XYZ file of C-alpha atoms in Angstrom:
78
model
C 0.000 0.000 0.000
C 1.559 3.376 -0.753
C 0.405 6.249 1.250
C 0.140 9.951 0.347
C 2.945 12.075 1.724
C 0.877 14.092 3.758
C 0.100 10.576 5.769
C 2.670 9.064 7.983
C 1.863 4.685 8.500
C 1.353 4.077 12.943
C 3.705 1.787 14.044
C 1.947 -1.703 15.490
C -1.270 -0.370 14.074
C -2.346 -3.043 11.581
C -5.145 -5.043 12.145
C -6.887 -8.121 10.149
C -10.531 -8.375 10.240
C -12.729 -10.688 8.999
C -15.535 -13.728 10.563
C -12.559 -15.385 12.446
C -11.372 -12.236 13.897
C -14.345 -9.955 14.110
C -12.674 -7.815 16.589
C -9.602 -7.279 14.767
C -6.285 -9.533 15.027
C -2.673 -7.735 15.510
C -0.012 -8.393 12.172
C 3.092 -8.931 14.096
C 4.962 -7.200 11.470
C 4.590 -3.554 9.696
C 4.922 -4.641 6.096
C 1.627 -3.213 5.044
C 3.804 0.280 3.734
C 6.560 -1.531 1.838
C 6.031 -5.760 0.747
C 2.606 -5.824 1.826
C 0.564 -8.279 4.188
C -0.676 -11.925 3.505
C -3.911 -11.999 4.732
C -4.513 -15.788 3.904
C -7.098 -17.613 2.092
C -10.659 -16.898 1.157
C -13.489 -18.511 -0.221
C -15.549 -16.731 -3.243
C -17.715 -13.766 -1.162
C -15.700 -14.019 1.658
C -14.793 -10.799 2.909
C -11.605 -9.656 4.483
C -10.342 -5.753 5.650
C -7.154 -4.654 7.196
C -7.331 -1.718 9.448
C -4.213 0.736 10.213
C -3.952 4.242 11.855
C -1.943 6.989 9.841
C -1.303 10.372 11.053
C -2.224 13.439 9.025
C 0.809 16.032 8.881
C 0.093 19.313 10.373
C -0.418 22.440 8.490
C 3.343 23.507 8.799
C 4.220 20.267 6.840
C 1.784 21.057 3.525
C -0.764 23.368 2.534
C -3.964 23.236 4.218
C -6.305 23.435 0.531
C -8.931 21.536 0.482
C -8.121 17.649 -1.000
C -8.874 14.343 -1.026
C -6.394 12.054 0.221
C -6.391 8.357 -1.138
C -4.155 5.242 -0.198
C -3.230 3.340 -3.083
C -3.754 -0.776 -2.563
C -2.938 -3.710 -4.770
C -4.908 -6.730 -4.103
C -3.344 -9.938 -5.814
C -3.792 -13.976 -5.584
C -1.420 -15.983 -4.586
């Protein structure tokens, strides 16, 4: 996943969610930002999410326009 600049990745903030973890499981690693996260396998319209926390930089780090910022994501099978 590649994050706009003006968004800085949490440490330890990743979560998996999905009918086995409903709640939200911990990834023991913070690969989400660079090789990305294997989330395992799924059955057709099975539904998977992983949550993170990013910080927005402040004002004195870009300009405060208006805009819409959007995480880019690549989904692919194994």
């Amino acid at each position: 996943m590649k994050l706009p600049p003006e968004l800085a990745y949490m440490k330890d903030s990743t979560r998996l969610l999905n009918s086995n973890n409903p709640n939200g499981l911990l990834v023991q690693h913070d690969n989400i930002t660079d090789v990305g996260v294997h989330i395992g396998g799924y059955q057709p319209q099975a539904v998977g999410y992983l949550a993170f926390t990013a910080m927005v930089a402040t004002g004195d780090q870009f300009d405060c326009t208006p805009r819409t910022l959007v995480p880019l994501a690549t989904v692919l099978p194994q």
